PDB file of C-alpha atoms in Angstrom:
ATOM      1  CA  MET A   1      75.855 125.164 114.237  1.00  0.00           C
ATOM      2  CA  PRO A   2      74.214 122.026 112.809  1.00  0.00           C
ATOM      3  CA  ALA A   3      76.384 118.925 112.736  1.00  0.00           C
ATOM      4  CA  VAL A   4      77.840 117.742 109.458  1.00  0.00           C
ATOM      5  CA  GLN A   5      78.188 114.112 108.485  1.00  0.00           C
ATOM      6  CA  VAL A   6      80.229 112.559 105.703  1.00  0.00           C
ATOM      7  CA  VAL A   7      78.334 110.041 103.585  1.00  0.00           C
ATOM      8  CA  SER A   8      79.644 107.747 100.896  1.00  0.00           C
ATOM      9  CA  GLY A   9      78.033 106.774  97.627  1.00  0.00           C
ATOM     10  CA  PRO A  10      78.137 103.413  95.843  1.00  0.00           C
ATOM     11  CA  MET A  11      81.447 102.142  94.471  1.00  0.00           C
ATOM     12  CA  TYR A  12      80.693 103.101  90.879  1.00  0.00           C
ATOM     13  CA  ASN A  13      84.094 104.706  90.281  1.00  0.00           C
ATOM     14  CA  VAL A  14      86.504 102.512  88.300  1.00  0.00           C
ATOM     15  CA  TRP A  15      90.198 103.430  88.385  1.00  0.00           C
ATOM     16  CA  ASP A  16      92.169 101.952  85.522  1.00  0.00           C
ATOM     17  CA  LEU A  17      95.650 101.678  84.066  1.00  0.00           C
ATOM     18  CA  CYS A  18      96.000 102.603  80.397  1.00  0.00           C
ATOM     19  CA  MET A  19      98.953 101.470  78.293  1.00  0.00           C
ATOM     20  CA  ASN A  20      99.822 102.448  74.739  1.00  0.00           C
ATOM     21  CA  VAL A  21      99.697  98.962  73.269  1.00  0.00           C
ATOM     22  CA  VAL A  22     100.602  99.965  69.707  1.00  0.00           C
ATOM     23  CA  ARG A  23     104.226 100.691  70.484  1.00  0.00           C
ATOM     24  CA  PRO A  24     107.023  99.310  72.696  1.00  0.00           C
ATOM     25  CA  PRO A  25     107.260  98.371  75.434  1.00  0.00           C
ATOM     26  CA  PHE A  26     103.530  97.763  75.943  1.00  0.00           C
ATOM     27  CA  ASP A  27     102.920  96.100  72.599  1.00  0.00           C
ATOM     28  CA  ASP A  28     104.288  93.016  74.374  1.00  0.00           C
ATOM     29  CA  LEU A  29     101.615  91.191  76.404  1.00  0.00           C
ATOM     30  CA  ARG A  30     104.255  89.914  78.826  1.00  0.00           C
ATOM     31  CA  VAL A  31     105.226  93.468  79.724  1.00  0.00           C
ATOM     32  CA  ARG A  32     101.584  94.408  80.272  1.00  0.00           C
ATOM     33  CA  GLN A  33     101.158  91.365  82.502  1.00  0.00           C
ATOM     34  CA  VAL A  34     104.083  92.548  84.623  1.00  0.00           C
ATOM     35  CA  VAL A  35     103.218  96.234  84.910  1.00  0.00           C
ATOM     36  CA  ALA A  36      99.424  95.952  85.192  1.00  0.00           C
ATOM     37  CA  GLY A  37      99.121  92.385  86.465  1.00  0.00           C
ATOM     38  CA  TYR A  38     101.449  90.208  88.499  1.00  0.00           C
ATOM     39  CA  GLY A  39     103.936  92.963  89.354  1.00  0.00           C
ATOM     40  CA  ILE A  40     101.637  95.318  91.269  1.00  0.00           C
ATOM     41  CA  ASP A  41     100.083  94.944  94.701  1.00  0.00           C
ATOM     42  CA  ARG A  42      96.537  96.241  94.351  1.00  0.00           C
ATOM     43  CA  GLN A  43      95.818  95.760  98.056  1.00  0.00           C
ATOM     44  CA  GLU A  44      98.678  98.080  98.990  1.00  0.00           C
ATOM     45  CA  ILE A  45      97.586 100.594  96.361  1.00  0.00           C
ATOM     46  CA  LEU A  46      94.052 100.622  97.780  1.00  0.00           C
ATOM     47  CA  LYS A  47      95.322 101.006 101.344  1.00  0.00           C
ATOM     48  CA  LEU A  48      97.860 103.765 100.683  1.00  0.00           C
ATOM     49  CA  GLY A  49      96.704 105.311  97.419  1.00  0.00           C
ATOM     50  CA  PHE A  50      92.979 105.466  98.197  1.00  0.00           C
ATOM     51  CA  SER A  51      93.171 105.518 102.028  1.00  0.00           C
ATOM     52  CA  GLY A  52      91.596 102.061 102.186  1.00  0.00           C
ATOM     53  CA  TYR A  53      88.234 103.163 100.785  1.00  0.00           C
ATOM     54  CA  GLY A  54      86.872 100.825  98.130  1.00  0.00           C
ATOM     55  CA  GLN A  55      88.173  97.514  96.893  1.00  0.00           C
ATOM     56  CA  PRO A  56      90.877  96.354  94.477  1.00  0.00           C
ATOM     57  CA  SER A  57      89.776  95.065  91.105  1.00  0.00           C
ATOM     58  CA  VAL A  58      91.011  94.001  87.687  1.00  0.00           C
ATOM     59  CA  SER A  59      87.526  94.265  86.187  1.00  0.00           C
ATOM     60  CA  MET A  60      86.099  97.371  84.527  1.00  0.00           C
ATOM     61  CA  LEU A  61      82.685  96.633  86.051  1.00  0.00           C
ATOM     62  CA  THR A  62      81.564  97.923  89.437  1.00  0.00           C
ATOM     63  CA  PRO A  63      80.169  96.121  92.508  1.00  0.00           C
ATOM     64  CA  GLY A  64      76.407  95.685  92.361  1.00  0.00           C
ATOM     65  CA  MET A  65      76.237  95.056  88.634  1.00  0.00           C
ATOM     66  CA  PRO A  66      74.793  91.677  87.627  1.00  0.00           C
ATOM     67  CA  GLY A  67      77.644  89.354  86.787  1.00  0.00           C
ATOM     68  CA  TYR A  68      80.234  91.493  88.582  1.00  0.00           C
ATOM     69  CA  ASN A  69      83.524  89.769  89.314  1.00  0.00           C
ATOM     70  CA  SER A  70      86.644  91.608  90.463  1.00  0.00           C
ATOM     71  CA  LEU A  71      88.770  89.159  88.382  1.00  0.00           C
ATOM     72  CA  LEU A  72      91.546  89.501  90.971  1.00  0.00           C
ATOM     73  CA  GLU A  73      92.204  85.780  90.697  1.00  0.00           C
ATOM     74  CA  ARG A  74      93.429  86.354  87.136  1.00  0.00           C
ATOM     75  CA  TYR A  75      96.306  88.561  88.258  1.00  0.00           C
ATOM     76  CA  PRO A  76      97.312  87.962  91.888  1.00  0.00           C
ATOM     77  CA  TYR A  77     100.367  89.812  93.171  1.00  0.00           C
ATOM     78  CA  ASP A  78     103.173  87.450  92.186  1.00  0.00           C
ATOM     79  CA  PRO A  79     106.663  89.075  91.979  1.00  0.00           C
ATOM     80  CA  PRO A  80     108.494  85.839  91.023  1.00  0.00           C
ATOM     81  CA  LYS A  81     106.142  85.321  88.078  1.00  0.00           C
ATOM     82  CA  ALA A  82     106.527  88.982  87.104  1.00  0.00           C
ATOM     83  CA  LYS A  83     110.326  88.675  87.132  1.00  0.00           C
ATOM     84  CA  ALA A  84     110.142  85.530  85.007  1.00  0.00           C
ATOM     85  CA  LEU A  85     107.961  87.334  82.440  1.00  0.00           C
ATOM     86  CA  LEU A  86     110.398  90.248  82.341  1.00  0.00           C
ATOM     87  CA  GLN A  87     113.274  87.875  81.667  1.00  0.00           C
ATOM     88  CA  GLU A  88     111.257  86.083  78.991  1.00  0.00           C
ATOM     89  CA  ALA A  89     110.555  89.444  77.341  1.00  0.00           C
ATOM     90  CA  GLY A  90     114.287  90.235  77.255  1.00  0.00           C
ATOM     91  CA  TYR A  91     114.619  92.538  80.252  1.00  0.00           C
ATOM     92  CA  GLY A  92     117.024  92.216  83.159  1.00  0.00           C
ATOM     93  CA  PRO A  93     119.739  94.021  85.164  1.00  0.00           C
ATOM     94  CA  GLY A  94     121.717  94.870  82.033  1.00  0.00           C
ATOM     95  CA  HIS A  95     118.639  95.919  80.066  1.00  0.00           C
ATOM     96  CA  PRO A  96     115.932  97.111  82.477  1.00  0.00           C
ATOM     97  CA  LEU A  97     112.393  97.822  81.416  1.00  0.00           C
ATOM     98  CA  ALA A  98     111.980 101.614  81.453  1.00  0.00           C
ATOM     99  CA  PHE A  99     108.985 103.782  80.633  1.00  0.00           C
ATOM    100  CA  THR A 100     107.281 107.082  81.520  1.00  0.00           C
ATOM    101  CA  PHE A 101     103.978 107.325  83.370  1.00  0.00           C
ATOM    102  CA  LEU A 102     101.922 110.443  82.590  1.00  0.00           C
ATOM    103  CA  SER A 103      99.640 111.671  85.356  1.00  0.00           C
ATOM    104  CA  PRO A 104      97.474 114.784  85.697  1.00  0.00           C
ATOM    105  CA  THR A 105      97.505 117.093  88.709  1.00  0.00           C
ATOM    106  CA  ILE A 106      93.781 116.653  89.343  1.00  0.00           C
ATOM    107  CA  GLU A 107      93.476 115.038  92.757  1.00  0.00           C
ATOM    108  CA  PRO A 108      95.730 113.216  95.258  1.00  0.00           C
ATOM    109  CA  ALA A 109      95.165 109.733  93.811  1.00  0.00           C
ATOM    110  CA  PHE A 110      96.835 110.793  90.566  1.00  0.00           C
ATOM    111  CA  THR A 111     100.002 111.464  92.566  1.00  0.00           C
ATOM    112  CA  ASN A 112      99.746 108.746  95.216  1.00  0.00           C
ATOM    113  CA  VAL A 113      99.066 105.817  92.897  1.00  0.00           C
ATOM    114  CA  PRO A 114     101.923 106.445  90.416  1.00  0.00           C
ATOM    115  CA  THR A 115     104.316 106.890  93.340  1.00  0.00           C
ATOM    116  CA  LEU A 116     103.277 103.514  94.755  1.00  0.00           C
ATOM    117  CA  LEU A 117     103.474 101.867  91.331  1.00  0.00           C
ATOM    118  CA  LYS A 118     106.983 103.213  90.834  1.00  0.00           C
ATOM    119  CA  ALA A 119     108.117 101.778  94.178  1.00  0.00           C
ATOM    120  CA  GLN A 120     106.459  98.396  93.586  1.00  0.00           C
ATOM    121  CA  LEU A 121     107.891  98.017  90.096  1.00  0.00           C
ATOM    122  CA  ALA A 122     111.344  99.113  91.259  1.00  0.00           C
ATOM    123  CA  ARG A 123     111.462  95.944  93.347  1.00  0.00           C
ATOM    124  CA  LEU A 124     111.367  94.067  90.039  1.00  0.00           C
ATOM    125  CA  GLY A 125     114.107  96.182  88.501  1.00  0.00           C
ATOM    126  CA  VAL A 126     111.665  98.230  86.417  1.00  0.00           C
ATOM    127  CA  GLN A 127     112.477 101.913  85.969  1.00  0.00           C
ATOM    128  CA  MET A 128     109.323 104.030  85.896  1.00  0.00           C
ATOM    129  CA  LYS A 129     109.568 107.804  85.465  1.00  0.00           C
ATOM    130  CA  ILE A 130     106.585 109.922  86.549  1.00  0.00           C
ATOM    131  CA  GLU A 131     105.703 113.014  84.532  1.00  0.00           C
ATOM    132  CA  MET A 132     103.066 115.222  86.169  1.00  0.00           C
ATOM    133  CA  LEU A 133     101.055 117.456  83.832  1.00  0.00           C
ATOM    134  CA  ASP A 134      98.203 119.917  84.146  1.00  0.00           C
ATOM    135  CA  LYS A 135      94.889 118.410  83.112  1.00  0.00           C
ATOM    136  CA  VAL A 136      94.664 120.174  79.726  1.00  0.00           C
ATOM    137  CA  THR A 137      98.175 119.124  78.666  1.00  0.00           C
ATOM    138  CA  TRP A 138      97.598 115.577  79.913  1.00  0.00           C
ATOM    139  CA  MET A 139      94.353 115.238  77.965  1.00  0.00           C
ATOM    140  CA  ASP A 140      95.981 116.651  74.845  1.00  0.00           C
ATOM    141  CA  ARG A 141      98.805 114.115  74.950  1.00  0.00           C
ATOM    142  CA  PHE A 142      96.708 111.163  76.112  1.00  0.00           C
ATOM    143  CA  ILE A 143      93.414 111.631  74.279  1.00  0.00           C
ATOM    144  CA  ARG A 144      94.263 113.676  71.189  1.00  0.00           C
ATOM    145  CA  LYS A 145      97.886 112.886  70.331  1.00  0.00           C
ATOM    146  CA  HIS A 146      98.186 109.401  71.905  1.00  0.00           C
ATOM    147  CA  ASP A 147     101.627 110.554  72.998  1.00  0.00           C
ATOM    148  CA  PHE A 148     102.085 108.420  76.089  1.00  0.00           C
ATOM    149  CA  GLU A 149     103.412 105.082  77.272  1.00  0.00           C
ATOM    150  CA  MET A 150     101.283 104.581  80.376  1.00  0.00           C
ATOM    151  CA  THR A 151      98.784 106.612  82.361  1.00  0.00           C
ATOM    152  CA  MET A 152      95.770 106.136  84.624  1.00  0.00           C
ATOM    153  CA  GLY A 153      92.205 107.315  84.582  1.00  0.00           C
ATOM    154  CA  ASN A 154      88.809 106.743  86.109  1.00  0.00           C
ATOM    155  CA  VAL A 155      85.296 106.329  84.820  1.00  0.00           C
ATOM    156  CA  THR A 156      82.008 106.424  86.682  1.00  0.00           C
ATOM    157  CA  ALA A 157      79.070 104.187  85.815  1.00  0.00           C
ATOM    158  CA  MET A 158      76.472 106.949  85.986  1.00  0.00           C
ATOM    159  CA  ALA A 159      73.741 104.424  86.643  1.00  0.00           C
ATOM    160  CA  LEU A 160      73.951 100.837  87.740  1.00  0.00           C
ATOM    161  CA  GLY A 161      74.233  98.902  84.499  1.00  0.00           C
ATOM    162  CA  ASN A 162      75.689 101.538  82.160  1.00  0.00           C
ATOM    163  CA  LEU A 163      79.026  99.790  81.899  1.00  0.00           C
ATOM    164  CA  ALA A 164      77.302  96.423  81.974  1.00  0.00           C
ATOM    165  CA  LEU A 165      75.921  97.165  78.506  1.00  0.00           C
ATOM    166  CA  ILE A 166      79.503  96.870  77.307  1.00  0.00           C
ATOM    167  CA  PHE A 167      81.384  94.583  79.685  1.00  0.00           C
ATOM    168  CA  GLU A 168      78.917  92.211  81.356  1.00  0.00           C
ATOM    169  CA  THR A 169      79.022  88.626  80.114  1.00  0.00           C
ATOM    170  CA  THR A 170      75.255  88.661  79.560  1.00  0.00           C
ATOM    171  CA  ALA A 171      75.264  92.047  77.816  1.00  0.00           C
ATOM    172  CA  PRO A 172      72.510  92.576  75.212  1.00  0.00           C
ATOM    173  CA  LEU A 173      75.125  94.003  72.837  1.00  0.00           C
ATOM    174  CA  ASN A 174      76.399  90.443  72.335  1.00  0.00           C
ATOM    175  CA  LEU A 175      79.858  91.273  73.708  1.00  0.00           C
ATOM    176  CA  ALA A 176      79.863  88.322  76.068  1.00  0.00           C
ATOM    177  CA  GLN A 177      83.572  87.610  75.766  1.00  0.00           C
ATOM    178  CA  LEU A 178      84.818  91.199  75.947  1.00  0.00           C
ATOM    179  CA  GLN A 179      85.485  91.379  79.671  1.00  0.00           C
ATOM    180  CA  GLY A 180      87.437  88.116  79.743  1.00  0.00           C
ATOM    181  CA  TYR A 181      89.347  88.989  76.586  1.00  0.00           C
ATOM    182  CA  ARG A 182      90.228  92.451  77.867  1.00  0.00           C
ATOM    183  CA  THR A 183      91.499  90.963  81.101  1.00  0.00           C
ATOM    184  CA  GLU A 184      93.486  88.282  79.314  1.00  0.00           C
ATOM    185  CA  GLN A 185      95.117  90.775  76.944  1.00  0.00           C
ATOM    186  CA  LEU A 186      95.300  93.653  79.464  1.00  0.00           C
ATOM    187  CA  TYR A 187      94.615  96.338  76.892  1.00  0.00           C
ATOM    188  CA  LEU A 188      92.993  98.183  79.794  1.00  0.00           C
ATOM    189  CA  ALA A 189      93.421  97.067  83.399  1.00  0.00           C
ATOM    190  CA  GLY A 190      91.105  97.866  86.280  1.00  0.00           C
ATOM    191  CA  LEU A 191      92.867  98.928  89.459  1.00  0.00           C
ATOM    192  CA  ALA A 192      90.227  99.671  92.097  1.00  0.00           C
ATOM    193  CA  ASN A 193      86.590 100.574  92.672  1.00  0.00           C
ATOM    194  CA  THR A 194      86.071 103.542  94.996  1.00  0.00           C
ATOM    195  CA  PRO A 195      83.105 105.587  96.233  1.00  0.00           C
ATOM    196  CA  PHE A 196      82.650 109.349  96.259  1.00  0.00           C
ATOM    197  CA  PHE A 197      82.095 111.218  99.523  1.00  0.00           C
ATOM    198  CA  HIS A 198      79.813 114.182 100.255  1.00  0.00           C
ATOM    199  CA  ALA A 199      79.298 116.233 103.410  1.00  0.00           C
ATOM    200  CA  VAL A 200      75.693 116.959 104.449  1.00  0.00           C
ATOM    201  CA  ARG A 201      73.989 118.577 107.419  1.00  0.00           C
ATOM    202  CA  ASP A 202      72.513 116.133 109.906  1.00  0.00           C
ATOM    203  CA  TYR A 203      68.983 117.410 109.198  1.00  0.00           C
ATOM    204  CA  VAL A 204      69.234 116.351 105.538  1.00  0.00           C
ATOM    205  CA  LYS A 205      67.686 112.911 105.035  1.00  0.00           C
ATOM    206  CA  GLY A 206      67.235 110.652 102.015  1.00  0.00           C
ATOM    207  CA  TYR A 207      70.031 112.298 100.025  1.00  0.00           C
ATOM    208  CA  THR A 208      71.781 109.938  97.608  1.00  0.00           C
ATOM    209  CA  PHE A 209      74.322 110.453  94.864  1.00  0.00           C
ATOM    210  CA  VAL A 210      76.621 108.636  92.470  1.00  0.00           C
ATOM    211  CA  ASP A 211      79.534 111.022  92.026  1.00  0.00           C
ATOM    212  CA  LYS A 212      80.266 114.748  91.796  1.00  0.00           C
ATOM    213  CA  LEU A 213      77.635 115.399  89.147  1.00  0.00           C
ATOM    214  CA  GLN A 214      74.765 112.945  89.563  1.00  0.00           C
ATOM    215  CA  LEU A 215      72.947 114.095  92.691  1.00  0.00           C
ATOM    216  CA  ASN A 216      69.525 112.748  93.599  1.00  0.00           C
ATOM    217  CA  PHE A 217      67.666 115.589  95.301  1.00  0.00           C
ATOM    218  CA  GLU A 218      64.283 114.070  94.412  1.00  0.00           C
ATOM    219  CA  THR A 219      64.427 111.765  97.429  1.00  0.00           C
ATOM    220  CA  ALA A 220      65.961 114.248  99.865  1.00  0.00           C
ATOM    221  CA  TRP A 221      64.011 115.920 102.681  1.00  0.00           C
ATOM    222  CA  LEU A 222      64.711 118.082 105.722  1.00  0.00           C
ATOM    223  CA  THR A 223      63.772 117.418 109.333  1.00  0.00           C
ATOM    224  CA  GLN A 224      63.564 121.159 110.073  1.00  0.00           C
TER     225      GLN A 224
END
């Protein structure tokens, strides 16, 4: 039987943390900075939640885009600073920050990452409840009803530069400050950039892809 090899695509997949910023507790920037910034260890999440494949990021851009910057320096893992922000926001042992994280049962990352987040935030005294939902119910509550406090998602830049039209500082849409502003306000926080993996026979050459849907067969050829 022909050998099979596993190949990886570019890191165009952006995993993000979404918070409902129009209602408590995430209408408070300090809380967002704790839960999606200083209070989480993105390196640990990448290692354990994504098996070490990819790289941590705060940005919503992907590696390879002009002007890409992970923006990790904006929110390094800093538990003392996170605890100070919690106290400043009025939370502590007698009044802990508590919220529910919605996650769909789509693939392992949607279980692994919330579990890690819960453990990391518990070290700060934050109580995070995980509610697992089927994909249809999750989309209904998250997308249609906006009935959530926090969740996670992922988006793929289908071609190098698609997201750059929105987030890059030199974007032609004149949204030069959007990426920095989004990071500063943490309305949406990047978590990691990861690749997709495909299995191909060893006689398949020149096959490239972006994700599960964009497959480039035009350049592929067979040695037999």
